[in-house]
mmCIF file of C-alpha atoms and ligand atoms in Angstrom:
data_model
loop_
_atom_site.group_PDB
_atom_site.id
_atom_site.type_symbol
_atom_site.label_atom_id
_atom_site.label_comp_id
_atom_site.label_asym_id
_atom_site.label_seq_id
_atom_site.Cartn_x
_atom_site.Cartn_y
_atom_site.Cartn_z
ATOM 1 C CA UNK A 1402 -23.153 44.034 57.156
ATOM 2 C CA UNK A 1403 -26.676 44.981 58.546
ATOM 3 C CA UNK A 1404 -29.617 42.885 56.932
ATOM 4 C CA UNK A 1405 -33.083 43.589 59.055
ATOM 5 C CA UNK A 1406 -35.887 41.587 56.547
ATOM 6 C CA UNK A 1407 -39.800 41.942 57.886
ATOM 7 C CA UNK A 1408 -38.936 41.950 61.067
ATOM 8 C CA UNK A 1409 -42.255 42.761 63.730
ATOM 9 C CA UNK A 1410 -42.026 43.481 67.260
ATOM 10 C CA UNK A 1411 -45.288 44.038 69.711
ATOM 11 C CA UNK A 1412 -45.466 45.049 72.982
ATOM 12 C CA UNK A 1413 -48.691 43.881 74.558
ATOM 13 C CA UNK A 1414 -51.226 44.476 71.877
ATOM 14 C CA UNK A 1415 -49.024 47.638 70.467
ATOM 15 C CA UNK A 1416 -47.442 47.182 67.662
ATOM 16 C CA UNK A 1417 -43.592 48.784 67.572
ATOM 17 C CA UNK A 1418 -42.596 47.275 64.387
ATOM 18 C CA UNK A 1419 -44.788 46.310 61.387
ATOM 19 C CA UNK A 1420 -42.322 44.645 59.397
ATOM 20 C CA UNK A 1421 -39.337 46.832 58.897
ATOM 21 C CA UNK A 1422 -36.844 45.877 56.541
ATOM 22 C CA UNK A 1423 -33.257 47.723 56.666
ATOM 23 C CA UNK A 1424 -29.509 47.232 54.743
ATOM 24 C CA UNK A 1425 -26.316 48.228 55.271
ATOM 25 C CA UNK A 1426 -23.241 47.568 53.010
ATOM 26 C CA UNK A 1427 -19.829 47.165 54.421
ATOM 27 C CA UNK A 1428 -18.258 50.891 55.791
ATOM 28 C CA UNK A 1429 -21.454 52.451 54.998
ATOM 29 C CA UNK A 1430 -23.514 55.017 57.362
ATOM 30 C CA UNK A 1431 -27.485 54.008 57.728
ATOM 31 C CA UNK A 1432 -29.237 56.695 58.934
ATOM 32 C CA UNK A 1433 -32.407 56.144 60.963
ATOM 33 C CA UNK A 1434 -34.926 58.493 60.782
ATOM 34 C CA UNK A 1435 -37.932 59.001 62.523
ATOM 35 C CA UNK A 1436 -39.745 60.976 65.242
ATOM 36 C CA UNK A 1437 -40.255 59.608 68.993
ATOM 37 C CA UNK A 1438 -41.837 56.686 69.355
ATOM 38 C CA UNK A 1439 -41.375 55.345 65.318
ATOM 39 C CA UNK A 1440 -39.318 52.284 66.905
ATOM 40 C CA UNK A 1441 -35.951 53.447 66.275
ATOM 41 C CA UNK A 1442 -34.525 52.215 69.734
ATOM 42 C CA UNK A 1443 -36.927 48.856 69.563
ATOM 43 C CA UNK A 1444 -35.189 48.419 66.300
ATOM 44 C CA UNK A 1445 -31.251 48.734 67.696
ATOM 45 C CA UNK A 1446 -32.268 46.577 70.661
ATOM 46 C CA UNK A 1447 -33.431 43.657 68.155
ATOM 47 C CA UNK A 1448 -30.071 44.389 65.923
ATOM 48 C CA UNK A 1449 -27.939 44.051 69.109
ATOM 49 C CA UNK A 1450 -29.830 40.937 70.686
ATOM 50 C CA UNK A 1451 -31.577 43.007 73.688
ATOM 51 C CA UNK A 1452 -34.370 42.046 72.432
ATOM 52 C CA UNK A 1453 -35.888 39.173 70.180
ATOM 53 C CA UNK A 1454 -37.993 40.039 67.070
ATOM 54 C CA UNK A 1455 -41.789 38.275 66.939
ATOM 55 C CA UNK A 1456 -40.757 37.492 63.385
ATOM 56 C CA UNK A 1457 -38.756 38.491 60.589
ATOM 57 C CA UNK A 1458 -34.670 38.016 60.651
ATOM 58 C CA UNK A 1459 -31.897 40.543 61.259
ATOM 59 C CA UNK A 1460 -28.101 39.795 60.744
ATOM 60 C CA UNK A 1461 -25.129 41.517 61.497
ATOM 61 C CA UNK A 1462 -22.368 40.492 59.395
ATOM 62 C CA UNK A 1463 -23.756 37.516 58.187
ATOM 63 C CA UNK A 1464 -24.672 35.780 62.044
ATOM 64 C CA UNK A 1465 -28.441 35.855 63.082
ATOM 65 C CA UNK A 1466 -29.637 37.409 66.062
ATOM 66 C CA UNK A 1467 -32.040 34.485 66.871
ATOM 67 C CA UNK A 1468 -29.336 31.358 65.992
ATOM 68 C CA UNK A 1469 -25.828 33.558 66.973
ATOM 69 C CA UNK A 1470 -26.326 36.210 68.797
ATOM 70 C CA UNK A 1471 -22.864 35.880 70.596
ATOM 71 C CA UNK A 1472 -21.411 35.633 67.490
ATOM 72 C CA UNK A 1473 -23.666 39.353 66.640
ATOM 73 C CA UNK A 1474 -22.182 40.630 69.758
ATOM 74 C CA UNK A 1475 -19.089 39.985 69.032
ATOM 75 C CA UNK A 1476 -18.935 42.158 65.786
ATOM 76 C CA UNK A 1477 -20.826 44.827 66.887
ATOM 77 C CA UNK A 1478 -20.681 47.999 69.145
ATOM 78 C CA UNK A 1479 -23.411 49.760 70.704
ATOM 79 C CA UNK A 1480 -23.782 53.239 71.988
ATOM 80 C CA UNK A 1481 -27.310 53.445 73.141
ATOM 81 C CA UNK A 1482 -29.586 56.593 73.759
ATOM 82 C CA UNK A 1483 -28.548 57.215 76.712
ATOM 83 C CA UNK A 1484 -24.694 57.125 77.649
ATOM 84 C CA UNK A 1485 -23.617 54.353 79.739
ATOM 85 C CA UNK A 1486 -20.074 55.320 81.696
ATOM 86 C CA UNK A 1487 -19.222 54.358 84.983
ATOM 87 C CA UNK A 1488 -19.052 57.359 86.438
ATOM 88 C CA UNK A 1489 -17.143 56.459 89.345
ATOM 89 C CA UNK A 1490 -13.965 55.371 86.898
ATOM 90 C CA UNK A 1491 -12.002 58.113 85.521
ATOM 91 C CA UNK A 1492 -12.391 58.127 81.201
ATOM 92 C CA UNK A 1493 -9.072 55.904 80.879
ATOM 93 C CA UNK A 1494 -10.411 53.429 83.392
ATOM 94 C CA UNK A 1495 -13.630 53.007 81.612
ATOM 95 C CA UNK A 1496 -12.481 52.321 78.592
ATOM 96 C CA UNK A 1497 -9.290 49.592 79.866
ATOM 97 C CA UNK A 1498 -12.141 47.775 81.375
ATOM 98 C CA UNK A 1499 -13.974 47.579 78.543
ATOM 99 C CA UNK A 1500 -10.720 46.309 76.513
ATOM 100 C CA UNK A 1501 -10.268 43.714 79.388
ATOM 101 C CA UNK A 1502 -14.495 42.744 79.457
ATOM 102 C CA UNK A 1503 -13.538 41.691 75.312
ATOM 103 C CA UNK A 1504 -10.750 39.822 76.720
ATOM 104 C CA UNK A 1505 -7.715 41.493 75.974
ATOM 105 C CA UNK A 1506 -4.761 41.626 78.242
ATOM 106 C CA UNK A 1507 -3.385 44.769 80.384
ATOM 107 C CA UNK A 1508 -1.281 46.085 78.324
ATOM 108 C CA UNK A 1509 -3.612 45.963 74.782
ATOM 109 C CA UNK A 1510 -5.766 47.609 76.664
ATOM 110 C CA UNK A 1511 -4.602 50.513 78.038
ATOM 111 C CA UNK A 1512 -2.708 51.221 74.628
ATOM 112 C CA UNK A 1513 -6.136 50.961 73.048
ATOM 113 C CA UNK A 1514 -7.637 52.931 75.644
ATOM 114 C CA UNK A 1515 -4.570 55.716 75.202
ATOM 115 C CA UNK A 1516 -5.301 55.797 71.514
ATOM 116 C CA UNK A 1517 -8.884 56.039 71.752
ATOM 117 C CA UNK A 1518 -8.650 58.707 74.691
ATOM 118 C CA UNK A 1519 -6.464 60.915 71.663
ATOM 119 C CA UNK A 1520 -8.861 60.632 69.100
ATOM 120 C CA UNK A 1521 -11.895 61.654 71.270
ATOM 121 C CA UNK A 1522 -9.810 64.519 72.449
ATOM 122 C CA UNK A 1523 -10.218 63.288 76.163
ATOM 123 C CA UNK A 1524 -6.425 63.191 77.073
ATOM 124 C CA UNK A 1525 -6.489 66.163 79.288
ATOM 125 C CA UNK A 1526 -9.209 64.568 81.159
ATOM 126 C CA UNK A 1527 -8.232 60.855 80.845
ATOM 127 C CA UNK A 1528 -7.387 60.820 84.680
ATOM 128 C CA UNK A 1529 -10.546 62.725 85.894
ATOM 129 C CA UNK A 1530 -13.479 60.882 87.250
ATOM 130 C CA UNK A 1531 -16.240 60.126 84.279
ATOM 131 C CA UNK A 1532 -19.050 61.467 86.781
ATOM 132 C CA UNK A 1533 -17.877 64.929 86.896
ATOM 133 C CA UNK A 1534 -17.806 65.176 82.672
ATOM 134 C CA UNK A 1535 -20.186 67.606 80.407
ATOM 135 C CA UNK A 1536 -22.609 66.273 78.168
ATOM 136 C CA UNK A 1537 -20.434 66.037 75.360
ATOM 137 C CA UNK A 1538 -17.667 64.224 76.653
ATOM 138 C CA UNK A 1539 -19.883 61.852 78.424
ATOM 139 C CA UNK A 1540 -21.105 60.999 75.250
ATOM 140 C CA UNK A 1541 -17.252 61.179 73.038
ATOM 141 C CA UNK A 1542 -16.229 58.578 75.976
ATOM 142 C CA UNK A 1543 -19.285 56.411 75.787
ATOM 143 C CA UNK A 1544 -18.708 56.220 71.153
ATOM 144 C CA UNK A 1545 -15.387 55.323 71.893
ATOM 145 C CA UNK A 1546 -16.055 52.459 74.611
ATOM 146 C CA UNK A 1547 -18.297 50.981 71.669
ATOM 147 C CA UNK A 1548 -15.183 51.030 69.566
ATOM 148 C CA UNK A 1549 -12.477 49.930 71.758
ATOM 149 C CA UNK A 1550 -12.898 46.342 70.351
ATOM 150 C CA UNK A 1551 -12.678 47.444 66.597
ATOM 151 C CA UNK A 1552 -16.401 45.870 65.833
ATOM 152 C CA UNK A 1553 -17.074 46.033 61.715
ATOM 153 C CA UNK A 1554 -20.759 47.590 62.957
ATOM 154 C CA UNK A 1555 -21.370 50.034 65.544
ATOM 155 C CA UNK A 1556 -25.120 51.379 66.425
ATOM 156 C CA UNK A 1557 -25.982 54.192 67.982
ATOM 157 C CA UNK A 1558 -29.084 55.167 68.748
ATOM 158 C CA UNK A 1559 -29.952 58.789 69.134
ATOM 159 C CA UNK A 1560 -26.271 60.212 69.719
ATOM 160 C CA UNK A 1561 -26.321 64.014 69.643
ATOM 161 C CA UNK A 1562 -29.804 64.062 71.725
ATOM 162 C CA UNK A 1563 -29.509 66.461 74.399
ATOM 163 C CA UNK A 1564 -25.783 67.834 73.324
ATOM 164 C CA UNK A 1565 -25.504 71.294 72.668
ATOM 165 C CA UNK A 1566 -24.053 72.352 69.311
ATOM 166 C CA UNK A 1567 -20.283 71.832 70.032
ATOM 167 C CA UNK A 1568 -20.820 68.399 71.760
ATOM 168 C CA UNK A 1569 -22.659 67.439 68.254
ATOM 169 C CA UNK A 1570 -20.511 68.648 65.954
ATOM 170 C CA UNK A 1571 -17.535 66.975 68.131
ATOM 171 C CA UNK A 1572 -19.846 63.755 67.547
ATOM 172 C CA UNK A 1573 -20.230 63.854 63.976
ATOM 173 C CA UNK A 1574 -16.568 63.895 63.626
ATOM 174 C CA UNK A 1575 -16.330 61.250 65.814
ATOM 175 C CA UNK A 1576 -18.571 58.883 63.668
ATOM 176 C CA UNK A 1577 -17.195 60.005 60.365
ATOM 177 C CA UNK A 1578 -13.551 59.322 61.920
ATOM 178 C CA UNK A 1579 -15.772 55.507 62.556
ATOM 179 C CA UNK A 1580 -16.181 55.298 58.869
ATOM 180 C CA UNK A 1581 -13.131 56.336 57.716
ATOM 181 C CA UNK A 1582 -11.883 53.326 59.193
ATOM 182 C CA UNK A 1583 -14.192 51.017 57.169
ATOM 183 C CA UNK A 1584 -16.759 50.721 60.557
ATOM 184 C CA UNK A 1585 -20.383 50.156 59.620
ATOM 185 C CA UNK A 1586 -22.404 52.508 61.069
ATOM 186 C CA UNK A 1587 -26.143 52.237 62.065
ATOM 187 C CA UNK A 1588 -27.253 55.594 63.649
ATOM 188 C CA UNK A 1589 -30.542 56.556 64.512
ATOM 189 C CA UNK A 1590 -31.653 60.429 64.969
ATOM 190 C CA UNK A 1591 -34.937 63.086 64.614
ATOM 191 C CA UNK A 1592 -32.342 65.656 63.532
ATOM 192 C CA UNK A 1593 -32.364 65.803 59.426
ATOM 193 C CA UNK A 1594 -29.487 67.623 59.388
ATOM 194 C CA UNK A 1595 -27.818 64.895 61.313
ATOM 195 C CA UNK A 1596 -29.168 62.495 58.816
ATOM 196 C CA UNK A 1597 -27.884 64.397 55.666
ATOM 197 C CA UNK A 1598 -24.764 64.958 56.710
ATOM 198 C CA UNK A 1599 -23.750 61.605 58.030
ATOM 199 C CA UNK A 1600 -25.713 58.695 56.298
ATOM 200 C CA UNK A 1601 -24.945 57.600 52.783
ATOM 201 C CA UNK A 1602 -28.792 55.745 52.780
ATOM 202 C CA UNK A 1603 -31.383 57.408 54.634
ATOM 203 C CA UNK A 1604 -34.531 55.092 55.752
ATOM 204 C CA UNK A 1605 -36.982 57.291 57.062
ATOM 205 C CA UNK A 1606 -39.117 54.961 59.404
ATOM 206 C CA UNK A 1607 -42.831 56.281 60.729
ATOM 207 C CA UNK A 1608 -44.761 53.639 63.116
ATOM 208 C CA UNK A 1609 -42.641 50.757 62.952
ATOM 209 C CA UNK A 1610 -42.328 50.560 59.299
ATOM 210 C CA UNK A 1611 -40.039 52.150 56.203
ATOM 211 C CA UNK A 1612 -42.098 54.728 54.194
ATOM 212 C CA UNK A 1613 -38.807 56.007 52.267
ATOM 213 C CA UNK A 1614 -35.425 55.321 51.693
ATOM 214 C CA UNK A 1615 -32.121 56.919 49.704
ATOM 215 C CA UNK A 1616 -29.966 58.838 50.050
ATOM 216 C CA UNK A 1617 -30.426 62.327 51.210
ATOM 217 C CA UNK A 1618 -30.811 63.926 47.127
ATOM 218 C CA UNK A 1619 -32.999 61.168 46.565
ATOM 219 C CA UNK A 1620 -35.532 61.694 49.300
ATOM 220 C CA UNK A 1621 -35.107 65.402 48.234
ATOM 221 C CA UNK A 1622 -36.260 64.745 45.043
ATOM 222 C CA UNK A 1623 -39.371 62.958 46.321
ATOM 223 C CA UNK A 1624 -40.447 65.447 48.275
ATOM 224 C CA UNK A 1625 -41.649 67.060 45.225
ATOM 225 C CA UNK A 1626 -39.758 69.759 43.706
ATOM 226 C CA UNK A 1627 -38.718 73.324 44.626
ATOM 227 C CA UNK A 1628 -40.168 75.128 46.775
ATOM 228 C CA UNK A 1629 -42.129 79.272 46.219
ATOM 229 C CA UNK A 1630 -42.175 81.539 49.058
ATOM 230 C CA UNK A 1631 -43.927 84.341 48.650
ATOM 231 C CA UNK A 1632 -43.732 87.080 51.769
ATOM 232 C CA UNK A 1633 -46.815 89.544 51.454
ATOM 233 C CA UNK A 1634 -47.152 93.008 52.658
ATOM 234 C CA UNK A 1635 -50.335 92.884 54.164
ATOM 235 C CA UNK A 1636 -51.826 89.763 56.362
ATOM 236 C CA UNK A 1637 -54.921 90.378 54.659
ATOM 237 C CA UNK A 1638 -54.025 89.333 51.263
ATOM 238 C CA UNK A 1639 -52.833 85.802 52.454
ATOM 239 C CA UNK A 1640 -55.727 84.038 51.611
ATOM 240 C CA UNK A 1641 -55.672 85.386 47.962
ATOM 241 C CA UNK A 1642 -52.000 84.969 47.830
ATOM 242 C CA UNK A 1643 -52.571 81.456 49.101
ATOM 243 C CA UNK A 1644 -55.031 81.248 45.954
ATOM 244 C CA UNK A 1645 -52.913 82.686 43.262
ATOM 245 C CA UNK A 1646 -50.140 79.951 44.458
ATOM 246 C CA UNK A 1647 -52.432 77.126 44.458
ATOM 247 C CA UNK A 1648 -53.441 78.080 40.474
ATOM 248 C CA UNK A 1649 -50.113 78.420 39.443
ATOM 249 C CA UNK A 1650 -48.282 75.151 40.988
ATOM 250 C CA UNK A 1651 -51.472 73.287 39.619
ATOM 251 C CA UNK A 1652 -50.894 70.101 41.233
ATOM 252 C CA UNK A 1653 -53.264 69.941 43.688
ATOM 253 C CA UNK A 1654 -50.979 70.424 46.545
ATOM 254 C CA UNK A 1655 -52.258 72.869 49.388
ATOM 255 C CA UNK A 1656 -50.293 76.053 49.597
ATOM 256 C CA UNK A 1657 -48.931 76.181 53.187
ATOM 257 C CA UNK A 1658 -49.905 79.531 55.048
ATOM 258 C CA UNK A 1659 -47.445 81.311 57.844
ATOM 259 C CA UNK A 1660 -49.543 84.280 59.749
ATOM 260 C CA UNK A 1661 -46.491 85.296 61.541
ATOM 261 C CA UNK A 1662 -44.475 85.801 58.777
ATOM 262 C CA UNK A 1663 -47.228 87.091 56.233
ATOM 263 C CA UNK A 1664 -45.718 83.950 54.015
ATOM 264 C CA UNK A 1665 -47.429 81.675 51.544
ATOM 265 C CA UNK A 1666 -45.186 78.643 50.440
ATOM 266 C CA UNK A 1667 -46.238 76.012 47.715
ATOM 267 C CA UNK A 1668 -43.919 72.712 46.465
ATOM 268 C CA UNK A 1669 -44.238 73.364 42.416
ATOM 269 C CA UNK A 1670 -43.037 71.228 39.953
ATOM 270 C CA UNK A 1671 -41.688 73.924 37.681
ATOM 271 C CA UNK A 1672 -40.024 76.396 40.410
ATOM 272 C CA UNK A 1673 -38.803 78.975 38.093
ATOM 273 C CA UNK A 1674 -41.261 79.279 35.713
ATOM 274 C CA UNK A 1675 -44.207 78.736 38.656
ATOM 275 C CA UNK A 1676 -42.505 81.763 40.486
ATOM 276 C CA UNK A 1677 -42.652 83.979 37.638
ATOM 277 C CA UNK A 1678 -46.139 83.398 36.997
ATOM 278 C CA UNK A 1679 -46.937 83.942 40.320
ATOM 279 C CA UNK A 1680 -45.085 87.177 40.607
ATOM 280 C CA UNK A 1681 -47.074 88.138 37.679
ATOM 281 C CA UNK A 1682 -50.436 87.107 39.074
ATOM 282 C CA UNK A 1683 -50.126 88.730 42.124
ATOM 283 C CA UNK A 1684 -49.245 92.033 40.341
ATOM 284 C CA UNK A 1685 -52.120 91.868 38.471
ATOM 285 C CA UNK A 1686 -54.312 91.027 41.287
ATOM 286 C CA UNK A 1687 -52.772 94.577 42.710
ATOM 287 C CA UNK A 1688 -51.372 91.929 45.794
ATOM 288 C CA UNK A 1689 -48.251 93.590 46.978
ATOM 289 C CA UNK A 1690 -45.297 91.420 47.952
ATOM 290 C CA UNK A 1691 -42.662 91.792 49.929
ATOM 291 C CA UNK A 1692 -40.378 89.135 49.372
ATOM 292 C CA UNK A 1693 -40.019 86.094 46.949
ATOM 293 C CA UNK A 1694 -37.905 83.115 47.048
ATOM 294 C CA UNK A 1695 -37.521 79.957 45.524
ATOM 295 C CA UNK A 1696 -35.545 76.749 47.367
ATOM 296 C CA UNK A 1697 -34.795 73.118 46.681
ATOM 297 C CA UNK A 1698 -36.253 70.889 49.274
ATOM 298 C CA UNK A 1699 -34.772 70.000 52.835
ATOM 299 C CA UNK A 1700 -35.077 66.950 54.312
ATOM 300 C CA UNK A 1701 -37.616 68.613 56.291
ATOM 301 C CA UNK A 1702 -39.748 69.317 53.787
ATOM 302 C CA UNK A 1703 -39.386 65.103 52.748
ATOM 303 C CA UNK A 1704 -40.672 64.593 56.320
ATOM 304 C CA UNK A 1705 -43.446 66.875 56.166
ATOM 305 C CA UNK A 1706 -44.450 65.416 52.882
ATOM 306 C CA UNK A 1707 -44.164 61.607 54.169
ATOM 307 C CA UNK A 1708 -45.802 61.858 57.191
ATOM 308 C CA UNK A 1709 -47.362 65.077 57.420
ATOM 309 C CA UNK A 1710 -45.559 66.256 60.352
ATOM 310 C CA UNK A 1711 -42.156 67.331 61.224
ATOM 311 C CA UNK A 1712 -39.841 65.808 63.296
ATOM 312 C CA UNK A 1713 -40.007 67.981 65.983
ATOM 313 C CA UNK A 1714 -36.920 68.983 68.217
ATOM 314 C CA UNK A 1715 -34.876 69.863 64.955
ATOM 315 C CA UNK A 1716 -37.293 71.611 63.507
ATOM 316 C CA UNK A 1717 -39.204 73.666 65.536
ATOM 317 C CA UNK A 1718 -42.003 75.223 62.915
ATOM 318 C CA UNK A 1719 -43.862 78.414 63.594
ATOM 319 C CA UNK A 1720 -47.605 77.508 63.838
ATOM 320 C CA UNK A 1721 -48.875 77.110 59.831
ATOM 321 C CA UNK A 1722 -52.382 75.886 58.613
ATOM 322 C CA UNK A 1723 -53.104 74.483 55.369
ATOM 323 C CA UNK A 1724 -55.407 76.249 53.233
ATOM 324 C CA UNK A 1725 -57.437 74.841 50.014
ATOM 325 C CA UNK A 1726 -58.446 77.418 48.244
HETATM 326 N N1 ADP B 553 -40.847 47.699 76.600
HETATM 327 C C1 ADP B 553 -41.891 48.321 76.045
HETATM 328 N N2 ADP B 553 -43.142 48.089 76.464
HETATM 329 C C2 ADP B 553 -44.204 48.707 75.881
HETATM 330 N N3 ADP B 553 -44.109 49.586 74.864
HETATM 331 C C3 ADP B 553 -42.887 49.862 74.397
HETATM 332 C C4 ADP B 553 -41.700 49.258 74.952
HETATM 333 N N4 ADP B 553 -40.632 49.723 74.283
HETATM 334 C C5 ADP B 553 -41.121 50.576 73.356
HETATM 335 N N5 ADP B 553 -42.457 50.660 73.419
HETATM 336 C C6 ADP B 553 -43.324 51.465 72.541
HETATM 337 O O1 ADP B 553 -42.969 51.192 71.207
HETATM 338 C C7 ADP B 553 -42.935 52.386 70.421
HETATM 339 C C8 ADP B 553 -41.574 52.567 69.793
HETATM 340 O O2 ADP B 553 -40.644 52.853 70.826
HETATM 341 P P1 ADP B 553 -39.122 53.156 70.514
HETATM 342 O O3 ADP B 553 -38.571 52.066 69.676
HETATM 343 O O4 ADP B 553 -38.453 53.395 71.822
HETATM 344 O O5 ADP B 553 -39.239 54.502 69.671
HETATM 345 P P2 ADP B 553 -38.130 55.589 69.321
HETATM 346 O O6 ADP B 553 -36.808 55.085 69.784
HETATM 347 O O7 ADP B 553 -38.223 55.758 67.838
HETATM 348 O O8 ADP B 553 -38.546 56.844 70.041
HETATM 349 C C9 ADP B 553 -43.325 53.498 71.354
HETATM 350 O O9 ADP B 553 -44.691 53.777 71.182
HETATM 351 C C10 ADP B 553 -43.051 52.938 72.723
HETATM 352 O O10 ADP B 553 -43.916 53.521 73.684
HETATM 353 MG MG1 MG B 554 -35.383 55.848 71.084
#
């Protein structure tokens, strides 16, 4: 439904996209990840025709973008960063003119416009003026104007940004009621957990270009392995601690220091068994801990390793340094 093959895009001298590649199969959720500025909006403006790639192709539903982009339009909805209602119409008004704009007559659309209105949960406000709503309905009423003409792919770039946690989890039921349907959803976000629990494929997408894609176990598994976090009782043995963890994992991946916390935290390959040994080490190293804890990797910790930063508003880390010891 979504084919985006080496497609570039520069802006002046600035490169946005350095040929990025993307699929999506029929009713499946494509979830774009990548921090501000990776090209994530650059890439839904070239997918909906806003804007025309340098090179490189991108369908939707089999039409091109460069030779048919009416007939892209035509099968695809958009909801874009930032929500676009009138906000002089009330929610049922916005969303009958947007079933009249795709040409349908009166009556189709205000019964698509009720329907919608019911499955948004905006019926108690379907009369009320657009301008006056929260956040979260702004947003419900803008998904389901990209939906009103039942397009097989619907983008939406960014669409819990800025929504506090009811208006998001309100959204994600939104999209997945989408997919239910057999839409085709191409979503962009910086929030991992958004990504994980929405998107069937993840590609996470760093300077205008793919560096990993899967789904969300997948990318889990790349990010190395489990994860050791050892808690210690005194700040002062951190950079020991830090040692002890770096000897133990073995792979010559830096131990990741917390100061606040009086953690040490290592990926190792062989959690269990790496977890005992530290325990042990530290014991014999008279290094009292306080806590120990072994995880399996968040998407977080796949971001961190790809790109050596986190994503940012979703993840907001204390302050850590890297140590080599
Ligand atoms: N019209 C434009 N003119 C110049 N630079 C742009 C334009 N649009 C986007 N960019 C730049 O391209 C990069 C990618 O932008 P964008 O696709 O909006 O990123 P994202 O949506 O992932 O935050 C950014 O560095 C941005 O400043
Ligand atoms: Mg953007």
């Amino acid at each position: 439904m979504i084919r985006i093959e080496n497609v570039g895009k520069s802006f002046g001298g600035f490169r946005a996209l350095d040929g990025l590649s993307l699929h999506a199969g029929e009713g499946t959720v494509l979830g774009l990840l990548g921090p501000n500025g990776s090209g994530k909006t650059t890439t839904v403006k070239i997918l909906t025709t806003l804007l025309s790639p340098d090179s490189g192709e991108a369908r939707v539903a089999g039409y091109s973008v460069r030779t048919a982009p009416d007939m892209v339009r035509r099968n695809l909805g958009l909801s874009g960063q930032y929500a676009a209602v009138d906000e002089k119409l009330t929610a049922f008004e916005n969303l009958h003119m947007v079933g009249r704009l795709y040409g349908m007559n009166r009556r189709t659309a205000s019964a698509r416009a009720k329907e919608l209105l019911s499955n948004f949960r905006l019926t108690d406000v379907a009369h009320k003026r657009s301008g006056t709503f929260s956040g979260g309905m702004r947003r419900r009423l803008d998904l389901a104007g990209a939906i009103v003409a039942r397009p097989k792919v619907v983008v939406l770039d960014e669409p819990t940004t800025g929504l506090d946690p009811r208006g998001r989890l309100d959204t994600w039921d939104v999209v997945s009621r989408m997919v239910s349907e057999g839409t085709t959803v191409l979503l962009t976000t910086q929030y991992l957990e958004e990504a994980d629990r929405l998107a069937d494929n993840i590609a996470v997408i760093n300077h205008g270009k793919v560096i990993a894609e899967g789904t969300a176990t997948e990318l889990k598994q790349r990010a190395g392995s489990e994860r050791i976090r050892v808690v210690m009782r005194h700040a002062a043995d951190l950079t020991a601690a830090a040692t002890v963890l770096d000897n133990a994992a073995g792979q010559g991946v830096r131990p990741e220091l917390d100061r606040q916390d009086h953690s040490v935290s290592i990926a190792a390959p062989d959690g269990h068994r790496t977890l005992v040994r530290v325990l042990s080490d530290l014991d014999a190293r008279a290094l009292p801990v306080e806590e120990a804890s072994l995880r399996r990797p968040s998407l977080d910790d796949v971001f961190l390793t790809l790109t050596g930063h986190t994503t940012g508003p979703s993840s907001p880390e204390p302050e850590k340094e890297a140590v080599s010891a």
